[in-house]
Amino acid sequence: MNKRYLNTFVVLFCIELLTGIIYMRTGQWVFKPQWKLDTIVGSLIHLVWMVMIFSPTIYGFVLWHLKNQHRQMAIIQDKNNKFESLFLQNSSAIIVLDPTGKPLRCNPMFQRVSGYTLEEFRAMDHTALQDMLQYEKWAGYMQQAIQGEDVGEFEVSLKTKNGQTRMLTNSIIPMNKFQQIGGYYVVMRDITDTRQAQLRIWRMAHIDELTTLCNRRTFTDHLKTALEFAEIQSRKLGVLFIDLDGFKTLNDGLGHSVGDGLLRVVGQRINDCIVEIDGDSVVARFGGDEFAVLLPSIDNVSVPIFVAERILATIQPPCSVSGYELSIGASIGIAIYPVSGDSSDSLLQSAGQAMYNAKRNGRNRYEIHLPSMQQATYSRLKVENDLRRAVHIGNEFFVEYQPQVDIRTGQIVSAEALVRWQHPLLGRVPPIDFIPVAEDIGLIGKIGEIVLRTVCEQIRSWKNHNIPAVPIGINVSASELSEDHFVEKFGYTLQRFHVAPELIAIEITETSLMKNEQKARAAIYEFRNMGIKVFIDDFGQGYNSLGMLKHLSLDYLKIDRAFVSNIQNSLIDRSIVSTLISLAHFNQWKVVAEGVETLENLQVLAEENCDLYQGYFFSPPLSAQELENKSVENPLQFQLSGYRN
Ligand code: C2E
Ligand code: CA
Ligand code: CA
């Protein structure tokens, strides 16, 4: 409002005020209404007065309104500019979608992250968007946003134009337009590098970099957790401590890169083999050539033993590292919760001790840690477990044949089949160490079947190749004799292989006879009826035998080697043998002397009129091939007996 305007306003205001005062004093208007001129002038003055009063207000209002509008526009423009630069320069990737989720815009950061240009992005339809984003997850959140729900931050992966995968955290922000959703801003933060760095740090703390297996720390954590569960569930848990044999020499000799390569292969092999057996197990490298395996829940000791055997077998085959063909073994210590310890430290320590025992006992083997009182039961337990496995597999047993020779003619007239167990780690286990166990745990029948089958196949094979064969004696134990239908099954096997009963003999020990005399007698009777010869084995060991003899019908008596080995020096032994031979002959049985090791043994036996002998003097137990060769050396000694056609 300018000054002149203000002056006019003040003058007019004063005239109006004066006129008012005069009217109040005199009761008369200065300008009389009857005067036309007054009326016109008064109206004019009032009009001007009104205009003067209101026009600045109207003017001011219009002016204020225009200015305000201008300011609003400027603010909006400013906001828009700010938003645009926020959109364009944002360090987050931002995309704008229409209400149906179709791409509208994206900012340069999104273009940088995804590799797509703005045009390419805008040209994308839903399918293309699906291809680019982990859509199902993404669409779920999008749906929530469409339904007006508040969607927090979530992670999805994005496939870039050149095929890489990036990790993004996303927020969907609905764009409100006239009370309705006009589209969506999706703000994405590329967290791939952060995730990778986190993963690297995690791996450094938890993973052994060389083999990518767990490291000691992670293993111990797993072990502690597994121990808690094992305690709650009252279950066993196994820890295997593996140390490679001779790794240091190899590493020093061929260089560390070759050593590292070998460790990688070994780690991989252990892991593959364990994963196959138990998906919950944990494999770790503790450093150097030490590995460990955790079996978090086991039913019995046979599980870690089985695992240890598998590891040994898996590690051993040669592998090629940097052009070298390398082969390495390992020593494994097994600890079992709760017997070997009840904390992670004590279990690892026990497994370590057992591993050193394995090293001391010849390497490339496993040992189990048990408190000393349990050690004795363990070896028995170990044989039991191994036997079960071996019987199940079946191919670890084979048969050797020890010739039985006619003392007068020197001819091989028969042979005894003796079973052998080729243990994958222990090598050959003598029958004395596993036959009694097999009898106790009810496996002898299965082993007997394996032996009988092997012998029948061998006789068949000799027949097929026109090689003459002698009767083969098969050892039958007391528990086999007690089995129902044992003789029947035995006979059935012979039939199946087309083997004549004359080519098979059975050897029953005197002690077996005494265990279940009735059943044994019945079985002997049936065998003999079938045409199978019966030998009483180890005669003299039972001290109770002579009385029993008169009730028996049999074919051969085998005198125990205890009476034979010193027969030339011991009058007592000689007189016992002499009596037994007379008794046998009186009953029409022939006599076989076992364990003949020297010519002197043989000479006395010949003088005492013994019929057959068997022993190292003539031959130890032989393979089938060796038995054939032995017969070829002197074909006359290898007599042909009949076959059933
Ligand atoms: P056995 O039936 O008395 O078998 C003879 C044992 O004496 C064999 O031992 C044989 O190798 C051994 N031997 C042979 N000649 C001599 C010798 O001149 N001197 C000495 N010191 N020993 C000699 P092996 O093979 O260790 O068998 C031991 C026992 O295992 C057998 O005694 C037999 O009772 C049992 N056995 C072997 N195979 C079987 C089988 O298939 N079934 C059953 N149930 N028992 C079997
Ligand atoms: Ca025997
Ligand atoms: Ca014997």
PDB file of N, CA and C in Angstrom, residues 10-72:
ATOM      1  N   VAL A  10      -6.706   8.371   4.975  1.00  0.00           N
ATOM      2  CA  VAL A  10      -6.764   9.082   6.266  1.00  0.00           C
ATOM      3  C   VAL A  10      -7.681  10.306   6.153  1.00  0.00           C
ATOM      4  N   VAL A  11      -7.551  11.105   5.016  1.00  0.00           N
ATOM      5  CA  VAL A  11      -8.369  12.325   4.827  1.00  0.00           C
ATOM      6  C   VAL A  11      -9.844  11.939   4.800  1.00  0.00           C
ATOM      7  N   LEU A  12     -10.147  10.902   3.985  1.00  0.00           N
ATOM      8  CA  LEU A  12     -11.541  10.474   3.862  1.00  0.00           C
ATOM      9  C   LEU A  12     -12.075   9.966   5.192  1.00  0.00           C
ATOM     10  N   PHE A  13     -11.219   9.270   5.894  1.00  0.00           N
ATOM     11  CA  PHE A  13     -11.616   8.751   7.203  1.00  0.00           C
ATOM     12  C   PHE A  13     -11.940   9.904   8.157  1.00  0.00           C
ATOM     13  N   CYS A  14     -11.082  11.009   8.083  1.00  0.00           N
ATOM     14  CA  CYS A  14     -11.291  12.180   8.951  1.00  0.00           C
ATOM     15  C   CYS A  14     -12.609  12.873   8.601  1.00  0.00           C
ATOM     16  N   ILE A  15     -12.903  13.071   7.246  1.00  0.00           N
ATOM     17  CA  ILE A  15     -14.160  13.710   6.811  1.00  0.00           C
ATOM     18  C   ILE A  15     -15.340  12.912   7.357  1.00  0.00           C
ATOM     19  N   GLU A  16     -15.268  11.598   7.192  1.00  0.00           N
ATOM     20  CA  GLU A  16     -16.345  10.726   7.665  1.00  0.00           C
ATOM     21  C   GLU A  16     -16.533  10.864   9.171  1.00  0.00           C
ATOM     22  N   LEU A  17     -15.409  10.924   9.893  1.00  0.00           N
ATOM     23  CA  LEU A  17     -15.437  11.016  11.351  1.00  0.00           C
ATOM     24  C   LEU A  17     -16.055  12.349  11.774  1.00  0.00           C
ATOM     25  N   LEU A  18     -15.611  13.451  11.059  1.00  0.00           N
ATOM     26  CA  LEU A  18     -16.096  14.798  11.354  1.00  0.00           C
ATOM     27  C   LEU A  18     -17.602  14.870  11.108  1.00  0.00           C
ATOM     28  N   THR A  19     -17.985  14.350   9.942  1.00  0.00           N
ATOM     29  CA  THR A  19     -19.409  14.356   9.593  1.00  0.00           C
ATOM     30  C   THR A  19     -20.206  13.635  10.660  1.00  0.00           C
ATOM     31  N   GLY A  20     -19.690  12.553  11.123  1.00  0.00           N
ATOM     32  CA  GLY A  20     -20.352  11.750  12.163  1.00  0.00           C
ATOM     33  C   GLY A  20     -20.474  12.538  13.450  1.00  0.00           C
ATOM     34  N   ILE A  21     -19.371  13.251  13.841  1.00  0.00           N
ATOM     35  CA  ILE A  21     -19.358  14.001  15.106  1.00  0.00           C
ATOM     36  C   ILE A  21     -20.371  15.138  15.021  1.00  0.00           C
ATOM     37  N   ILE A  22     -20.324  15.855  13.826  1.00  0.00           N
ATOM     38  CA  ILE A  22     -21.257  16.983  13.646  1.00  0.00           C
ATOM     39  C   ILE A  22     -22.687  16.465  13.754  1.00  0.00           C
ATOM     40  N   TYR A  23     -22.945  15.350  13.160  1.00  0.00           N
ATOM     41  CA  TYR A  23     -24.303  14.798  13.186  1.00  0.00           C
ATOM     42  C   TYR A  23     -24.721  14.481  14.623  1.00  0.00           C
ATOM     43  N   MET A  24     -23.757  13.901  15.356  1.00  0.00           N
ATOM     44  CA  MET A  24     -24.087  13.554  16.735  1.00  0.00           C
ATOM     45  C   MET A  24     -24.351  14.787  17.579  1.00  0.00           C
ATOM     46  N   ARG A  25     -23.590  15.895  17.299  1.00  0.00           N
ATOM     47  CA  ARG A  25     -23.755  17.114  18.084  1.00  0.00           C
ATOM     48  C   ARG A  25     -25.005  17.878  17.691  1.00  0.00           C
ATOM     49  N   THR A  26     -25.164  18.018  16.353  1.00  0.00           N
ATOM     50  CA  THR A  26     -26.235  18.898  15.870  1.00  0.00           C
ATOM     51  C   THR A  26     -27.483  18.121  15.493  1.00  0.00           C
ATOM     52  N   GLY A  27     -27.329  16.866  15.293  1.00  0.00           N
ATOM     53  CA  GLY A  27     -28.462  16.060  14.823  1.00  0.00           C
ATOM     54  C   GLY A  27     -28.732  16.288  13.360  1.00  0.00           C
ATOM     55  N   GLN A  28     -27.797  16.964  12.696  1.00  0.00           N
ATOM     56  CA  GLN A  28     -27.977  17.244  11.268  1.00  0.00           C
ATOM     57  C   GLN A  28     -26.744  16.844  10.490  1.00  0.00           C
ATOM     58  N   TRP A  29     -27.053  16.337   9.306  1.00  0.00           N
ATOM     59  CA  TRP A  29     -25.943  15.999   8.426  1.00  0.00           C
ATOM     60  C   TRP A  29     -25.363  17.270   7.842  1.00  0.00           C
ATOM     61  N   VAL A  30     -24.039  17.269   7.717  1.00  0.00           N
ATOM     62  CA  VAL A  30     -23.400  18.451   7.104  1.00  0.00           C
ATOM     63  C   VAL A  30     -23.955  18.661   5.708  1.00  0.00           C
ATOM     64  N   PHE A  31     -23.998  17.487   5.059  1.00  0.00           N
ATOM     65  CA  PHE A  31     -24.597  17.569   3.710  1.00  0.00           C
ATOM     66  C   PHE A  31     -26.029  17.108   3.826  1.00  0.00           C
ATOM     67  N   LYS A  32     -26.970  18.116   3.652  1.00  0.00           N
ATOM     68  CA  LYS A  32     -28.372  17.799   3.877  1.00  0.00           C
ATOM     69  C   LYS A  32     -28.875  16.824   2.821  1.00  0.00           C
ATOM     70  N   PRO A  33     -29.648  15.807   3.256  1.00  0.00           N
ATOM     71  CA  PRO A  33     -30.064  14.804   2.292  1.00  0.00           C
ATOM     72  C   PRO A  33     -30.966  15.320   1.176  1.00  0.00           C
ATOM     73  N   GLN A  34     -31.691  16.479   1.544  1.00  0.00           N
ATOM     74  CA  GLN A  34     -32.570  16.979   0.521  1.00  0.00           C
ATOM     75  C   GLN A  34     -31.825  17.602  -0.614  1.00  0.00           C
ATOM     76  N   TRP A  35     -30.597  17.961  -0.295  1.00  0.00           N
ATOM     77  CA  TRP A  35     -29.770  18.481  -1.395  1.00  0.00           C
ATOM     78  C   TRP A  35     -29.339  17.338  -2.294  1.00  0.00           C
ATOM     79  N   LYS A  36     -29.718  17.556  -3.537  1.00  0.00           N
ATOM     80  CA  LYS A  36     -29.343  16.493  -4.457  1.00  0.00           C
ATOM     81  C   LYS A  36     -27.851  16.323  -4.565  1.00  0.00           C
ATOM     82  N   LEU A  37     -27.278  17.589  -4.541  1.00  0.00           N
ATOM     83  CA  LEU A  37     -25.811  17.591  -4.676  1.00  0.00           C
ATOM     84  C   LEU A  37     -25.169  16.825  -3.510  1.00  0.00           C
ATOM     85  N   ASP A  38     -25.767  17.140  -2.308  1.00  0.00           N
ATOM     86  CA  ASP A  38     -25.239  16.447  -1.107  1.00  0.00           C
ATOM     87  C   ASP A  38     -25.329  14.931  -1.248  1.00  0.00           C
ATOM     88  N   THR A  39     -26.498  14.572  -1.742  1.00  0.00           N
ATOM     89  CA  THR A  39     -26.728  13.128  -1.868  1.00  0.00           C
ATOM     90  C   THR A  39     -25.718  12.490  -2.796  1.00  0.00           C
ATOM     91  N   ILE A  40     -25.547  13.162  -3.917  1.00  0.00           N
ATOM     92  CA  ILE A  40     -24.595  12.627  -4.903  1.00  0.00           C
ATOM     93  C   ILE A  40     -23.183  12.609  -4.342  1.00  0.00           C
ATOM     94  N   VAL A  41     -22.826  13.811  -3.724  1.00  0.00           N
ATOM     95  CA  VAL A  41     -21.448  13.911  -3.178  1.00  0.00           C
ATOM     96  C   VAL A  41     -21.259  12.891  -2.060  1.00  0.00           C
ATOM     97  N   GLY A  42     -22.313  12.820  -1.161  1.00  0.00           N
ATOM     98  CA  GLY A  42     -22.216  11.859  -0.026  1.00  0.00           C
ATOM     99  C   GLY A  42     -22.056  10.439  -0.514  1.00  0.00           C
ATOM    100  N   SER A  43     -22.882  10.075  -1.516  1.00  0.00           N
ATOM    101  CA  SER A  43     -22.798   8.702  -2.036  1.00  0.00           C
ATOM    102  C   SER A  43     -21.440   8.424  -2.627  1.00  0.00           C
ATOM    103  N   LEU A  44     -21.008   9.492  -3.344  1.00  0.00           N
ATOM    104  CA  LEU A  44     -19.686   9.328  -3.984  1.00  0.00           C
ATOM    105  C   LEU A  44     -18.605   9.104  -2.935  1.00  0.00           C
ATOM    106  N   ILE A  45     -18.719  10.046  -1.891  1.00  0.00           N
ATOM    107  CA  ILE A  45     -17.695   9.914  -0.826  1.00  0.00           C
ATOM    108  C   ILE A  45     -17.757   8.520  -0.208  1.00  0.00           C
ATOM    109  N   HIS A  46     -18.998   8.036   0.052  1.00  0.00           N
ATOM    110  CA  HIS A  46     -19.151   6.703   0.646  1.00  0.00           C
ATOM    111  C   HIS A  46     -18.631   5.607  -0.248  1.00  0.00           C
ATOM    112  N   LEU A  47     -18.933   5.803  -1.538  1.00  0.00           N
ATOM    113  CA  LEU A  47     -18.458   4.786  -2.498  1.00  0.00           C
ATOM    114  C   LEU A  47     -16.939   4.695  -2.519  1.00  0.00           C
ATOM    115  N   VAL A  48     -16.403   5.980  -2.619  1.00  0.00           N
ATOM    116  CA  VAL A  48     -14.919   5.991  -2.644  1.00  0.00           C
ATOM    117  C   VAL A  48     -14.396   5.383  -1.346  1.00  0.00           C
ATOM    118  N   TRP A  49     -15.090   5.742  -0.305  1.00  0.00           N
ATOM    119  CA  TRP A  49     -14.698   5.263   1.029  1.00  0.00           C
ATOM    120  C   TRP A  49     -14.737   3.729   1.087  1.00  0.00           C
ATOM    121  N   MET A  50     -15.821   3.193   0.569  1.00  0.00           N
ATOM    122  CA  MET A  50     -15.951   1.735   0.576  1.00  0.00           C
ATOM    123  C   MET A  50     -14.845   1.075  -0.250  1.00  0.00           C
ATOM    124  N   VAL A  51     -14.686   1.697  -1.438  1.00  0.00           N
ATOM    125  CA  VAL A  51     -13.639   1.137  -2.322  1.00  0.00           C
ATOM    126  C   VAL A  51     -12.282   1.213  -1.650  1.00  0.00           C
ATOM    127  N   MET A  52     -12.075   2.444  -1.018  1.00  0.00           N
ATOM    128  CA  MET A  52     -10.779   2.636  -0.357  1.00  0.00           C
ATOM    129  C   MET A  52     -10.562   1.595   0.754  1.00  0.00           C
ATOM    130  N   ILE A  53     -11.676   1.306   1.452  1.00  0.00           N
ATOM    131  CA  ILE A  53     -11.526   0.354   2.568  1.00  0.00           C
ATOM    132  C   ILE A  53     -11.298  -1.074   2.044  1.00  0.00           C
ATOM    133  N   PHE A  54     -12.119  -1.505   1.086  1.00  0.00           N
ATOM    134  CA  PHE A  54     -12.076  -2.926   0.687  1.00  0.00           C
ATOM    135  C   PHE A  54     -11.049  -3.292  -0.370  1.00  0.00           C
ATOM    136  N   SER A  55     -10.775  -2.328  -1.272  1.00  0.00           N
ATOM    137  CA  SER A  55      -9.873  -2.694  -2.379  1.00  0.00           C
ATOM    138  C   SER A  55      -8.508  -3.181  -1.908  1.00  0.00           C
ATOM    139  N   PRO A  56      -7.896  -2.510  -0.882  1.00  0.00           N
ATOM    140  CA  PRO A  56      -6.591  -3.062  -0.473  1.00  0.00           C
ATOM    141  C   PRO A  56      -6.736  -4.488   0.046  1.00  0.00           C
ATOM    142  N   THR A  57      -7.887  -4.702   0.725  1.00  0.00           N
ATOM    143  CA  THR A  57      -8.063  -6.058   1.268  1.00  0.00           C
ATOM    144  C   THR A  57      -8.157  -7.059   0.127  1.00  0.00           C
ATOM    145  N   ILE A  58      -9.042  -6.669  -0.880  1.00  0.00           N
ATOM    146  CA  ILE A  58      -9.195  -7.591  -2.020  1.00  0.00           C
ATOM    147  C   ILE A  58      -7.881  -7.716  -2.753  1.00  0.00           C
ATOM    148  N   TYR A  59      -7.273  -6.581  -2.965  1.00  0.00           N
ATOM    149  CA  TYR A  59      -5.995  -6.579  -3.678  1.00  0.00           C
ATOM    150  C   TYR A  59      -4.976  -7.428  -2.928  1.00  0.00           C
ATOM    151  N   GLY A  60      -4.952  -7.156  -1.615  1.00  0.00           N
ATOM    152  CA  GLY A  60      -3.997  -7.906  -0.771  1.00  0.00           C
ATOM    153  C   GLY A  60      -4.273  -9.402  -0.837  1.00  0.00           C
ATOM    154  N   PHE A  61      -5.604  -9.717  -0.793  1.00  0.00           N
ATOM    155  CA  PHE A  61      -5.939 -11.132  -0.802  1.00  0.00           C
ATOM    156  C   PHE A  61      -5.513 -11.795  -2.111  1.00  0.00           C
ATOM    157  N   VAL A  62      -5.851 -11.088  -3.233  1.00  0.00           N
ATOM    158  CA  VAL A  62      -5.476 -11.645  -4.550  1.00  0.00           C
ATOM    159  C   VAL A  62      -3.968 -11.798  -4.635  1.00  0.00           C
ATOM    160  N   LEU A  63      -3.334 -10.701  -4.167  1.00  0.00           N
ATOM    161  CA  LEU A  63      -1.861 -10.725  -4.215  1.00  0.00           C
ATOM    162  C   LEU A  63      -1.306 -11.884  -3.391  1.00  0.00           C
ATOM    163  N   TRP A  64      -1.870 -12.028  -2.180  1.00  0.00           N
ATOM    164  CA  TRP A  64      -1.404 -13.094  -1.268  1.00  0.00           C
ATOM    165  C   TRP A  64      -1.644 -14.472  -1.891  1.00  0.00           C
ATOM    166  N   HIS A  65      -2.871 -14.586  -2.536  1.00  0.00           N
ATOM    167  CA  HIS A  65      -3.210 -15.869  -3.133  1.00  0.00           C
ATOM    168  C   HIS A  65      -2.245 -16.243  -4.251  1.00  0.00           C
ATOM    169  N   LEU A  66      -1.965 -15.230  -5.094  1.00  0.00           N
ATOM    170  CA  LEU A  66      -1.058 -15.495  -6.227  1.00  0.00           C
ATOM    171  C   LEU A  66       0.327 -15.880  -5.726  1.00  0.00           C
ATOM    172  N   LYS A  67       0.751 -15.062  -4.726  1.00  0.00           N
ATOM    173  CA  LYS A  67       2.102 -15.323  -4.186  1.00  0.00           C
ATOM    174  C   LYS A  67       2.166 -16.723  -3.592  1.00  0.00           C
ATOM    175  N   ASN A  68       1.074 -17.058  -2.851  1.00  0.00           N
ATOM    176  CA  ASN A  68       1.031 -18.365  -2.198  1.00  0.00           C
ATOM    177  C   ASN A  68       1.085 -19.498  -3.221  1.00  0.00           C
ATOM    178  N   GLN A  69       0.273 -19.284  -4.283  1.00  0.00           N
ATOM    179  CA  GLN A  69       0.255 -20.307  -5.336  1.00  0.00           C
ATOM    180  C   GLN A  69       1.647 -20.474  -5.930  1.00  0.00           C
ATOM    181  N   HIS A  70       2.271 -19.341  -6.131  1.00  0.00           N
ATOM    182  CA  HIS A  70       3.600 -19.348  -6.712  1.00  0.00           C
ATOM    183  C   HIS A  70       4.577 -20.103  -5.796  1.00  0.00           C
ATOM    184  N   ARG A  71       4.415 -19.770  -4.494  1.00  0.00           N
ATOM    185  CA  ARG A  71       5.302 -20.416  -3.532  1.00  0.00           C
ATOM    186  C   ARG A  71       5.063 -21.938  -3.509  1.00  0.00           C
ATOM    187  N   GLN A  72       3.754 -22.282  -3.539  1.00  0.00           N
ATOM    188  CA  GLN A  72       3.413 -23.716  -3.554  1.00  0.00           C
ATOM    189  C   GLN A  72       4.050 -24.423  -4.746  1.00  0.00           C
TER     190      GLN A  72
END
